[in-house]
PDB file of C-alpha atoms and ligand atoms in Angstrom:
ATOM      1  CA  MET R   9      44.788  59.910 143.076  1.00  0.00           C
ATOM      2  CA  GLU R  10      44.663  59.439 139.321  1.00  0.00           C
ATOM      3  CA  ILE R  11      41.599  59.645 137.053  1.00  0.00           C
ATOM      4  CA  ARG R  12      41.937  57.806 133.737  1.00  0.00           C
ATOM      5  CA  PRO R  13      39.086  57.725 131.200  1.00  0.00           C
ATOM      6  CA  THR R  14      38.311  54.137 130.260  1.00  0.00           C
ATOM      7  CA  ASN R  15      38.078  53.014 126.668  1.00  0.00           C
ATOM      8  CA  GLY R  16      34.677  53.467 125.094  1.00  0.00           C
ATOM      9  CA  GLY R  17      31.891  55.990 125.325  1.00  0.00           C
ATOM     10  CA  CYS R  18      31.893  56.762 129.061  1.00  0.00           C
ATOM     11  CA  GLY R  19      33.573  55.978 132.361  1.00  0.00           C
ATOM     12  CA  ALA R  20      36.822  56.673 134.188  1.00  0.00           C
ATOM     13  CA  GLU R  21      38.999  54.565 136.490  1.00  0.00           C
ATOM     14  CA  VAL R  22      39.990  56.267 139.719  1.00  0.00           C
ATOM     15  CA  ALA R  23      43.267  54.840 141.037  1.00  0.00           C
ATOM     16  CA  GLY R  24      45.180  55.524 144.222  1.00  0.00           C
ATOM     17  CA  VAL R  25      42.238  56.197 146.485  1.00  0.00           C
ATOM     18  CA  ASP R  26      40.785  54.468 149.546  1.00  0.00           C
ATOM     19  CA  LEU R  27      37.042  55.095 149.790  1.00  0.00           C
ATOM     20  CA  ASN R  28      37.350  54.732 153.582  1.00  0.00           C
ATOM     21  CA  ALA R  29      39.710  57.710 153.776  1.00  0.00           C
ATOM     22  CA  LEU R  30      38.567  60.323 151.262  1.00  0.00           C
ATOM     23  CA  SER R  31      39.851  63.873 151.558  1.00  0.00           C
ATOM     24  CA  ASP R  32      37.510  66.752 150.721  1.00  0.00           C
ATOM     25  CA  ALA R  33      39.571  67.499 147.608  1.00  0.00           C
ATOM     26  CA  GLN R  34      39.252  63.877 146.460  1.00  0.00           C
ATOM     27  CA  VAL R  35      35.473  63.994 146.954  1.00  0.00           C
ATOM     28  CA  GLU R  36      35.232  67.087 144.734  1.00  0.00           C
ATOM     29  CA  ALA R  37      37.514  65.608 142.055  1.00  0.00           C
ATOM     30  CA  ILE R  38      35.515  62.359 142.046  1.00  0.00           C
ATOM     31  CA  LEU R  39      32.232  64.290 141.744  1.00  0.00           C
ATOM     32  CA  ASP R  40      33.666  66.223 138.783  1.00  0.00           C
ATOM     33  CA  ALA R  41      34.756  62.984 137.073  1.00  0.00           C
ATOM     34  CA  HIS R  42      31.388  61.392 137.907  1.00  0.00           C
ATOM     35  CA  ALA R  43      29.558  64.235 136.138  1.00  0.00           C
ATOM     36  CA  GLU R  44      31.995  64.360 133.215  1.00  0.00           C
ATOM     37  CA  TYR R  45      32.432  60.636 132.458  1.00  0.00           C
ATOM     38  CA  GLY R  46      29.069  59.441 133.814  1.00  0.00           C
ATOM     39  CA  VAL R  47      30.537  56.621 135.912  1.00  0.00           C
ATOM     40  CA  VAL R  48      33.717  56.162 137.946  1.00  0.00           C
ATOM     41  CA  PHE R  49      35.298  52.824 138.813  1.00  0.00           C
ATOM     42  CA  PHE R  50      37.462  51.841 141.796  1.00  0.00           C
ATOM     43  CA  ARG R  51      39.350  48.598 142.428  1.00  0.00           C
ATOM     44  CA  ASP R  52      40.393  46.684 145.539  1.00  0.00           C
ATOM     45  CA  GLN R  53      38.220  48.519 148.047  1.00  0.00           C
ATOM     46  CA  GLU R  54      37.541  47.041 151.495  1.00  0.00           C
ATOM     47  CA  LEU R  55      34.044  48.110 152.479  1.00  0.00           C
ATOM     48  CA  THR R  56      31.575  46.850 155.058  1.00  0.00           C
ATOM     49  CA  PRO R  57      27.931  47.897 154.728  1.00  0.00           C
ATOM     50  CA  ASP R  58      28.588  50.613 157.341  1.00  0.00           C
ATOM     51  CA  THR R  59      31.736  51.956 155.714  1.00  0.00           C
ATOM     52  CA  GLN R  60      30.190  51.837 152.233  1.00  0.00           C
ATOM     53  CA  LEU R  61      27.355  53.947 153.590  1.00  0.00           C
ATOM     54  CA  ALA R  62      29.827  56.363 155.157  1.00  0.00           C
ATOM     55  CA  ALA R  63      31.809  56.612 151.900  1.00  0.00           C
ATOM     56  CA  ALA R  64      28.643  57.246 149.881  1.00  0.00           C
ATOM     57  CA  GLU R  65      27.527  59.914 152.357  1.00  0.00           C
ATOM     58  CA  ARG R  66      30.624  61.929 151.484  1.00  0.00           C
ATOM     59  CA  PHE R  67      29.014  62.504 148.061  1.00  0.00           C
ATOM     60  CA  GLY R  68      25.554  63.491 149.310  1.00  0.00           C
ATOM     61  CA  PRO R  69      22.629  62.428 151.496  1.00  0.00           C
ATOM     62  CA  ILE R  70      21.538  58.803 151.195  1.00  0.00           C
ATOM     63  CA  ASN R  71      18.335  57.860 149.390  1.00  0.00           C
ATOM     64  CA  VAL R  72      17.115  54.446 150.560  1.00  0.00           C
ATOM     65  CA  ASN R  73      15.482  52.563 147.688  1.00  0.00           C
ATOM     66  CA  ARG R  74      12.062  51.408 148.846  1.00  0.00           C
ATOM     67  CA  PHE R  75      11.808  48.389 146.552  1.00  0.00           C
ATOM     68  CA  PHE R  76      15.128  46.569 146.965  1.00  0.00           C
ATOM     69  CA  SER R  77      15.869  44.010 149.695  1.00  0.00           C
ATOM     70  CA  ARG R  78      18.072  45.384 152.460  1.00  0.00           C
ATOM     71  CA  VAL R  79      21.320  44.067 153.856  1.00  0.00           C
ATOM     72  CA  ALA R  80      20.452  42.463 157.227  1.00  0.00           C
ATOM     73  CA  THR R  81      23.068  44.361 159.235  1.00  0.00           C
ATOM     74  CA  GLN R  82      22.549  47.738 157.554  1.00  0.00           C
ATOM     75  CA  PRO R  83      19.062  48.366 156.168  1.00  0.00           C
ATOM     76  CA  ARG R  84      20.137  51.554 154.390  1.00  0.00           C
ATOM     77  CA  VAL R  85      22.211  49.394 152.036  1.00  0.00           C
ATOM     78  CA  ALA R  86      20.400  47.467 149.294  1.00  0.00           C
ATOM     79  CA  GLU R  87      21.363  43.990 148.187  1.00  0.00           C
ATOM     80  CA  VAL R  88      21.649  43.319 144.457  1.00  0.00           C
ATOM     81  CA  LEU R  89      21.786  39.539 144.350  1.00  0.00           C
ATOM     82  CA  LYS R  90      21.394  36.781 141.837  1.00  0.00           C
ATOM     83  CA  GLU R  91      21.700  33.166 142.936  1.00  0.00           C
ATOM     84  CA  ALA R  92      21.356  30.036 140.816  1.00  0.00           C
ATOM     85  CA  HIS R  93      17.637  29.632 141.614  1.00  0.00           C
ATOM     86  CA  HIS R  94      16.679  33.196 140.649  1.00  0.00           C
ATOM     87  CA  PRO R  95      14.911  33.457 137.297  1.00  0.00           C
ATOM     88  CA  ASN R  96      16.821  36.568 136.262  1.00  0.00           C
ATOM     89  CA  ASN R  97      19.182  39.241 137.512  1.00  0.00           C
ATOM     90  CA  ILE R  98      18.387  42.750 138.745  1.00  0.00           C
ATOM     91  CA  GLY R  99      18.841  45.612 136.308  1.00  0.00           C
ATOM     92  CA  GLY R 100      19.091  43.415 133.199  1.00  0.00           C
ATOM     93  CA  GLY R 101      17.982  46.049 130.690  1.00  0.00           C
ATOM     94  CA  TRP R 102      18.919  49.639 129.906  1.00  0.00           C
ATOM     95  CA  HIS R 103      17.664  51.985 132.625  1.00  0.00           C
ATOM     96  CA  THR R 104      18.588  54.731 134.996  1.00  0.00           C
ATOM     97  CA  ASP R 105      17.781  54.352 138.687  1.00  0.00           C
ATOM     98  CA  HIS R 106      14.915  56.300 140.244  1.00  0.00           C
ATOM     99  CA  SER R 107      13.718  58.236 137.180  1.00  0.00           C
ATOM    100  CA  TYR R 108      10.248  57.353 138.529  1.00  0.00           C
ATOM    101  CA  ASP R 109      10.839  59.758 141.424  1.00  0.00           C
ATOM    102  CA  GLN R 110      10.115  63.462 141.026  1.00  0.00           C
ATOM    103  CA  LEU R 111      13.467  64.084 142.747  1.00  0.00           C
ATOM    104  CA  PRO R 112      15.567  61.288 141.184  1.00  0.00           C
ATOM    105  CA  ALA R 113      18.670  59.943 142.904  1.00  0.00           C
ATOM    106  CA  MET R 114      21.880  61.512 141.562  1.00  0.00           C
ATOM    107  CA  GLY R 115      23.932  58.362 141.683  1.00  0.00           C
ATOM    108  CA  SER R 116      24.310  54.801 142.831  1.00  0.00           C
ATOM    109  CA  MET R 117      27.409  53.229 144.345  1.00  0.00           C
ATOM    110  CA  LEU R 118      27.636  49.480 143.760  1.00  0.00           C
ATOM    111  CA  TYR R 119      30.219  47.312 145.558  1.00  0.00           C
ATOM    112  CA  ALA R 120      31.070  43.764 144.508  1.00  0.00           C
ATOM    113  CA  ILE R 121      31.010  41.094 147.246  1.00  0.00           C
ATOM    114  CA  ASP R 122      30.816  37.903 145.123  1.00  0.00           C
ATOM    115  CA  VAL R 123      31.239  37.838 141.376  1.00  0.00           C
ATOM    116  CA  PRO R 124      30.982  34.952 138.902  1.00  0.00           C
ATOM    117  CA  ALA R 125      34.152  33.602 137.340  1.00  0.00           C
ATOM    118  CA  HIS R 126      32.967  34.809 133.944  1.00  0.00           C
ATOM    119  CA  GLY R 127      30.197  37.205 133.002  1.00  0.00           C
ATOM    120  CA  GLY R 128      28.169  39.566 135.140  1.00  0.00           C
ATOM    121  CA  ASP R 129      29.685  42.739 133.643  1.00  0.00           C
ATOM    122  CA  THR R 130      27.747  45.991 133.770  1.00  0.00           C
ATOM    123  CA  MET R 131      27.372  48.243 130.747  1.00  0.00           C
ATOM    124  CA  PHE R 132      26.870  52.006 130.831  1.00  0.00           C
ATOM    125  CA  ALA R 133      25.679  54.374 128.110  1.00  0.00           C
ATOM    126  CA  ASN R 134      26.515  58.063 127.831  1.00  0.00           C
ATOM    127  CA  MET R 135      23.427  60.273 127.602  1.00  0.00           C
ATOM    128  CA  TYR R 136      25.456  63.395 126.761  1.00  0.00           C
ATOM    129  CA  LYS R 137      26.779  61.644 123.672  1.00  0.00           C
ATOM    130  CA  ALA R 138      23.370  60.248 122.797  1.00  0.00           C
ATOM    131  CA  TYR R 139      21.950  63.772 122.780  1.00  0.00           C
ATOM    132  CA  GLU R 140      24.928  65.271 120.927  1.00  0.00           C
ATOM    133  CA  SER R 141      24.605  62.693 118.143  1.00  0.00           C
ATOM    134  CA  LEU R 142      21.096  63.883 117.193  1.00  0.00           C
ATOM    135  CA  SER R 143      20.341  66.348 114.412  1.00  0.00           C
ATOM    136  CA  ASP R 144      19.838  69.990 115.336  1.00  0.00           C
ATOM    137  CA  GLY R 145      16.196  69.684 114.316  1.00  0.00           C
ATOM    138  CA  LEU R 146      15.467  66.752 116.626  1.00  0.00           C
ATOM    139  CA  LYS R 147      17.450  68.386 119.450  1.00  0.00           C
ATOM    140  CA  ARG R 148      15.257  71.503 119.247  1.00  0.00           C
ATOM    141  CA  THR R 149      12.078  69.378 119.154  1.00  0.00           C
ATOM    142  CA  LEU R 150      13.117  67.328 122.195  1.00  0.00           C
ATOM    143  CA  GLU R 151      14.055  70.406 124.182  1.00  0.00           C
ATOM    144  CA  GLY R 152      10.388  71.401 124.288  1.00  0.00           C
ATOM    145  CA  LEU R 153       9.202  68.022 125.586  1.00  0.00           C
ATOM    146  CA  SER R 154       8.776  66.317 128.940  1.00  0.00           C
ATOM    147  CA  ALA R 155       8.159  62.626 129.606  1.00  0.00           C
ATOM    148  CA  VAL R 156       6.175  60.691 132.187  1.00  0.00           C
ATOM    149  CA  HIS R 157       8.089  58.057 134.185  1.00  0.00           C
ATOM    150  CA  SER R 158       6.699  55.410 136.537  1.00  0.00           C
ATOM    151  CA  SER R 159       7.697  52.526 138.798  1.00  0.00           C
ATOM    152  CA  ARG R 160       4.244  50.946 138.847  1.00  0.00           C
ATOM    153  CA  HIS R 161       4.717  48.503 135.955  1.00  0.00           C
ATOM    154  CA  VAL R 162       8.100  47.385 137.318  1.00  0.00           C
ATOM    155  CA  PHE R 163       7.859  47.379 141.127  1.00  0.00           C
ATOM    156  CA  GLY R 164       4.111  47.823 141.715  1.00  0.00           C
ATOM    157  CA  PRO R 165       1.331  45.301 142.460  1.00  0.00           C
ATOM    158  CA  GLY R 166       1.091  42.876 139.546  1.00  0.00           C
ATOM    159  CA  GLY R 167       4.156  44.463 137.946  1.00  0.00           C
ATOM    160  CA  TYR R 168       7.158  42.828 136.334  1.00  0.00           C
ATOM    161  CA  HIS R 169       8.860  41.775 139.563  1.00  0.00           C
ATOM    162  CA  GLU R 170       5.754  40.705 141.476  1.00  0.00           C
ATOM    163  CA  GLN R 171       4.805  38.378 138.643  1.00  0.00           C
ATOM    164  CA  ARG R 172       8.112  36.578 139.182  1.00  0.00           C
ATOM    165  CA  ARG R 173       7.742  36.385 142.997  1.00  0.00           C
ATOM    166  CA  ASP R 174      11.378  35.743 143.702  1.00  0.00           C
ATOM    167  CA  GLY R 175      11.531  37.493 147.091  1.00  0.00           C
ATOM    168  CA  ARG R 176      14.117  40.120 146.181  1.00  0.00           C
ATOM    169  CA  TYR R 177      11.764  43.123 146.195  1.00  0.00           C
ATOM    170  CA  GLU R 178       9.476  44.701 148.760  1.00  0.00           C
ATOM    171  CA  ASN R 179       6.917  47.505 149.262  1.00  0.00           C
ATOM    172  CA  ALA R 180       5.090  47.012 145.950  1.00  0.00           C
ATOM    173  CA  GLU R 181       2.248  49.100 147.388  1.00  0.00           C
ATOM    174  CA  GLN R 182       4.603  52.104 147.476  1.00  0.00           C
ATOM    175  CA  ALA R 183       4.917  52.126 143.673  1.00  0.00           C
ATOM    176  CA  THR R 184       2.147  54.660 143.282  1.00  0.00           C
ATOM    177  CA  GLN R 185       3.762  57.820 142.026  1.00  0.00           C
ATOM    178  CA  ASP R 186       4.561  58.930 138.513  1.00  0.00           C
ATOM    179  CA  ALA R 187       7.042  61.680 137.711  1.00  0.00           C
ATOM    180  CA  VAL R 188       7.435  64.128 134.851  1.00  0.00           C
ATOM    181  CA  HIS R 189      10.916  65.188 133.701  1.00  0.00           C
ATOM    182  CA  PRO R 190      12.265  67.125 130.726  1.00  0.00           C
ATOM    183  CA  VAL R 191      13.360  64.854 127.863  1.00  0.00           C
ATOM    184  CA  VAL R 192      16.620  66.817 127.703  1.00  0.00           C
ATOM    185  CA  ILE R 193      17.943  67.896 131.092  1.00  0.00           C
ATOM    186  CA  ARG R 194      20.635  70.351 132.020  1.00  0.00           C
ATOM    187  CA  HIS R 195      23.007  68.237 134.082  1.00  0.00           C
ATOM    188  CA  PRO R 196      23.008  69.774 137.560  1.00  0.00           C
ATOM    189  CA  ARG R 197      26.810  69.683 137.938  1.00  0.00           C
ATOM    190  CA  SER R 198      28.263  69.839 134.431  1.00  0.00           C
ATOM    191  CA  GLY R 199      25.563  72.109 132.936  1.00  0.00           C
ATOM    192  CA  ARG R 200      25.642  69.938 129.794  1.00  0.00           C
ATOM    193  CA  PRO R 201      22.528  68.674 127.985  1.00  0.00           C
ATOM    194  CA  ALA R 202      21.730  64.996 128.535  1.00  0.00           C
ATOM    195  CA  LEU R 203      18.966  62.795 127.153  1.00  0.00           C
ATOM    196  CA  TYR R 204      16.722  61.744 130.033  1.00  0.00           C
ATOM    197  CA  VAL R 205      14.352  58.993 128.908  1.00  0.00           C
ATOM    198  CA  ASN R 206      14.909  55.279 129.509  1.00  0.00           C
ATOM    199  CA  ARG R 207      13.341  52.046 128.350  1.00  0.00           C
ATOM    200  CA  ALA R 208      12.505  50.699 131.813  1.00  0.00           C
ATOM    201  CA  PHE R 209      10.647  53.583 133.440  1.00  0.00           C
ATOM    202  CA  THR R 210       9.576  56.105 130.761  1.00  0.00           C
ATOM    203  CA  LEU R 211       5.923  55.603 129.795  1.00  0.00           C
ATOM    204  CA  HIS R 212       5.229  58.321 127.226  1.00  0.00           C
ATOM    205  CA  ILE R 213       5.884  61.897 126.202  1.00  0.00           C
ATOM    206  CA  ASP R 214       3.870  64.237 128.408  1.00  0.00           C
ATOM    207  CA  GLY R 215       0.668  65.211 126.596  1.00  0.00           C
ATOM    208  CA  TRP R 216       1.083  62.459 123.955  1.00  0.00           C
ATOM    209  CA  THR R 217      -0.499  58.996 123.930  1.00  0.00           C
ATOM    210  CA  VAL R 218       1.645  55.897 124.441  1.00  0.00           C
ATOM    211  CA  GLU R 219       1.115  55.000 120.775  1.00  0.00           C
ATOM    212  CA  GLU R 220       2.231  58.433 119.612  1.00  0.00           C
ATOM    213  CA  SER R 221       5.242  58.351 121.913  1.00  0.00           C
ATOM    214  CA  GLN R 222       6.572  54.883 121.152  1.00  0.00           C
ATOM    215  CA  PRO R 223       8.163  55.502 117.732  1.00  0.00           C
ATOM    216  CA  LEU R 224      10.130  58.502 119.031  1.00  0.00           C
ATOM    217  CA  LEU R 225      11.093  56.817 122.304  1.00  0.00           C
ATOM    218  CA  GLN R 226      12.165  53.618 120.551  1.00  0.00           C
ATOM    219  CA  TYR R 227      14.326  55.676 118.205  1.00  0.00           C
ATOM    220  CA  LEU R 228      15.974  57.403 121.176  1.00  0.00           C
ATOM    221  CA  TYR R 229      16.537  54.062 122.957  1.00  0.00           C
ATOM    222  CA  GLY R 230      18.327  52.818 119.876  1.00  0.00           C
ATOM    223  CA  VAL R 231      20.532  55.903 119.761  1.00  0.00           C
ATOM    224  CA  GLY R 232      21.323  55.712 123.481  1.00  0.00           C
ATOM    225  CA  GLY R 233      22.476  52.109 123.280  1.00  0.00           C
ATOM    226  CA  ARG R 234      24.749  52.522 120.247  1.00  0.00           C
ATOM    227  CA  PRO R 235      28.049  50.779 120.981  1.00  0.00           C
ATOM    228  CA  GLU R 236      29.972  54.048 120.526  1.00  0.00           C
ATOM    229  CA  HIS R 237      28.064  55.530 123.467  1.00  0.00           C
ATOM    230  CA  THR R 238      28.738  52.641 125.858  1.00  0.00           C
ATOM    231  CA  CYS R 239      31.420  51.219 128.084  1.00  0.00           C
ATOM    232  CA  ARG R 240      31.598  47.901 129.890  1.00  0.00           C
ATOM    233  CA  PHE R 241      32.954  47.173 133.365  1.00  0.00           C
ATOM    234  CA  ARG R 242      34.385  43.841 134.404  1.00  0.00           C
ATOM    235  CA  TRP R 243      33.913  43.300 138.111  1.00  0.00           C
ATOM    236  CA  GLU R 244      36.279  41.778 140.626  1.00  0.00           C
ATOM    237  CA  ARG R 245      35.607  41.264 144.306  1.00  0.00           C
ATOM    238  CA  GLY R 246      36.185  44.693 145.908  1.00  0.00           C
ATOM    239  CA  SER R 247      35.382  46.712 142.757  1.00  0.00           C
ATOM    240  CA  VAL R 248      33.113  49.733 143.009  1.00  0.00           C
ATOM    241  CA  ALA R 249      31.156  51.495 140.274  1.00  0.00           C
ATOM    242  CA  PHE R 250      29.656  54.857 141.162  1.00  0.00           C
ATOM    243  CA  TRP R 251      27.408  56.019 138.345  1.00  0.00           C
ATOM    244  CA  ASP R 252      25.571  59.219 137.594  1.00  0.00           C
ATOM    245  CA  ASN R 253      21.893  58.559 136.968  1.00  0.00           C
ATOM    246  CA  ARG R 254      21.510  61.859 135.097  1.00  0.00           C
ATOM    247  CA  ALA R 255      24.333  61.290 132.623  1.00  0.00           C
ATOM    248  CA  THR R 256      24.176  57.539 131.952  1.00  0.00           C
ATOM    249  CA  TRP R 257      22.017  54.480 131.616  1.00  0.00           C
ATOM    250  CA  HIS R 258      23.251  51.101 132.869  1.00  0.00           C
ATOM    251  CA  TYR R 259      22.551  47.457 132.037  1.00  0.00           C
ATOM    252  CA  ALA R 260      23.594  44.484 134.194  1.00  0.00           C
ATOM    253  CA  LEU R 261      24.421  41.515 131.945  1.00  0.00           C
ATOM    254  CA  ASP R 262      22.586  38.314 132.873  1.00  0.00           C
ATOM    255  CA  ASP R 263      25.094  35.831 131.447  1.00  0.00           C
ATOM    256  CA  TYR R 264      26.248  33.641 134.358  1.00  0.00           C
ATOM    257  CA  PRO R 265      23.629  30.890 134.787  1.00  0.00           C
ATOM    258  CA  GLY R 266      24.107  28.731 137.870  1.00  0.00           C
ATOM    259  CA  GLU R 267      26.490  31.166 139.553  1.00  0.00           C
ATOM    260  CA  THR R 268      26.072  33.682 142.352  1.00  0.00           C
ATOM    261  CA  ARG R 269      26.655  37.415 142.060  1.00  0.00           C
ATOM    262  CA  ARG R 270      26.206  39.553 145.187  1.00  0.00           C
ATOM    263  CA  MET R 271      26.571  43.327 145.275  1.00  0.00           C
ATOM    264  CA  HIS R 272      25.733  46.047 147.788  1.00  0.00           C
ATOM    265  CA  ARG R 273      24.225  49.308 146.578  1.00  0.00           C
ATOM    266  CA  VAL R 274      23.907  52.697 148.194  1.00  0.00           C
ATOM    267  CA  THR R 275      21.933  55.388 146.374  1.00  0.00           C
ATOM    268  CA  ILE R 276      22.626  59.088 146.770  1.00  0.00           C
ATOM    269  CA  ASP R 277      19.949  61.753 146.673  1.00  0.00           C
ATOM    270  CA  GLY R 278      19.548  64.101 143.772  1.00  0.00           C
ATOM    271  CA  GLY R 279      16.887  66.698 143.122  1.00  0.00           C
ATOM    272  CA  GLU R 280      14.592  68.346 140.630  1.00  0.00           C
ATOM    273  CA  LEU R 281      15.832  68.180 137.043  1.00  0.00           C
ATOM    274  CA  SER R 282      15.536  71.253 134.874  1.00  0.00           C
ATOM    275  CA  ALA R 283      15.143  71.432 131.144  1.00  0.00           C
ATOM    276  CA  TYR R 284      18.074  72.244 128.900  1.00  0.00           C
ATOM    277  CA  ALA R 285      17.482  75.096 126.519  1.00  0.00           C
ATOM    278  CA  ALA R 286      20.191  75.850 123.956  1.00  0.00           C
TER     279      ALA R 286
HETATM  280  O1  LIG G  13      24.198  44.682 139.231  1.00  0.00           O
HETATM  281  C1  LIG G  13      24.493  45.588 138.473  1.00  0.00           C
HETATM  282  O2  LIG G  13      25.513  45.591 137.806  1.00  0.00           O
HETATM  283  C2  LIG G  13      23.578  46.785 138.381  1.00  0.00           C
HETATM  284  C3  LIG G  13      22.205  46.474 138.873  1.00  0.00           C
HETATM  285  C4  LIG G  13      21.352  47.707 138.875  1.00  0.00           C
HETATM  286  O3  LIG G  13      20.718  48.045 137.923  1.00  0.00           O
HETATM  287  C5  LIG G  13      21.396  48.565 140.062  1.00  0.00           C
HETATM  288  O4  LIG G  13      21.957  48.175 141.076  1.00  0.00           O
HETATM  289  O5  LIG G  13      20.860  49.677 139.969  1.00  0.00           O
HETATM  290 FE1  LIG G  14      19.966  50.065 138.227  1.00  0.00          FE
END
């Protein structure tokens, strides 16, 4: 097995590995690369919903997303689908999965079934680098702050997805909880500080109003998405991206009108996030 950092601000390609036949040593090396580079990529994998689930389970217990449509033959696998009639794709803005949970998922493993001839790449942004690029003064300020995250405005009744009624989401009534997390977390595996706010799910700084929070959050969103902090993955059928929700954001590009893109996603459990203190 070989781990090669990709060009850009995050990511590594893992070559010479079959996700259906992982050794314990390979699992540990992949988890180290996952925490260090924020996302690992694999090519030419042959996975069924059952074997994708089994591969993902090697990295931790499965966390079944309550809002995504399920694959008919394996309801613990989510379908990430865009067909020609859908008004938009899934994940088409910078976010990290499950930050609205008090125990957010550690990672998501996405497998490409059908990809468009052109377009449909996914971008990732490195939240270690975003944090490191800030001034010492802002770093110290952020280290004392927490932020409130929610799924209600995205997946809840009357939220973003329900307004579009495209049939790809379920259980809107379960979007009830909010979660509070430190703005700068200590990454559970690497121990490094990472910025942990995102445009999709973060509502405001804890104890601040939305209006007070927005200028700071918008500044941080701009920093996070700087090209130097990002990488971009071009999918092929059989490609896998396994990203770390604590170390990266991701953004699925919606640039393939009229074409179909079908992916299967398995999400892996994480846990409580603790604050980083220098
Ligand atoms: O389809 C993609 O590339 C990513 C979609 C997404 O945000 C997700 O599956 O969490
Ligand atoms: Fe996502």
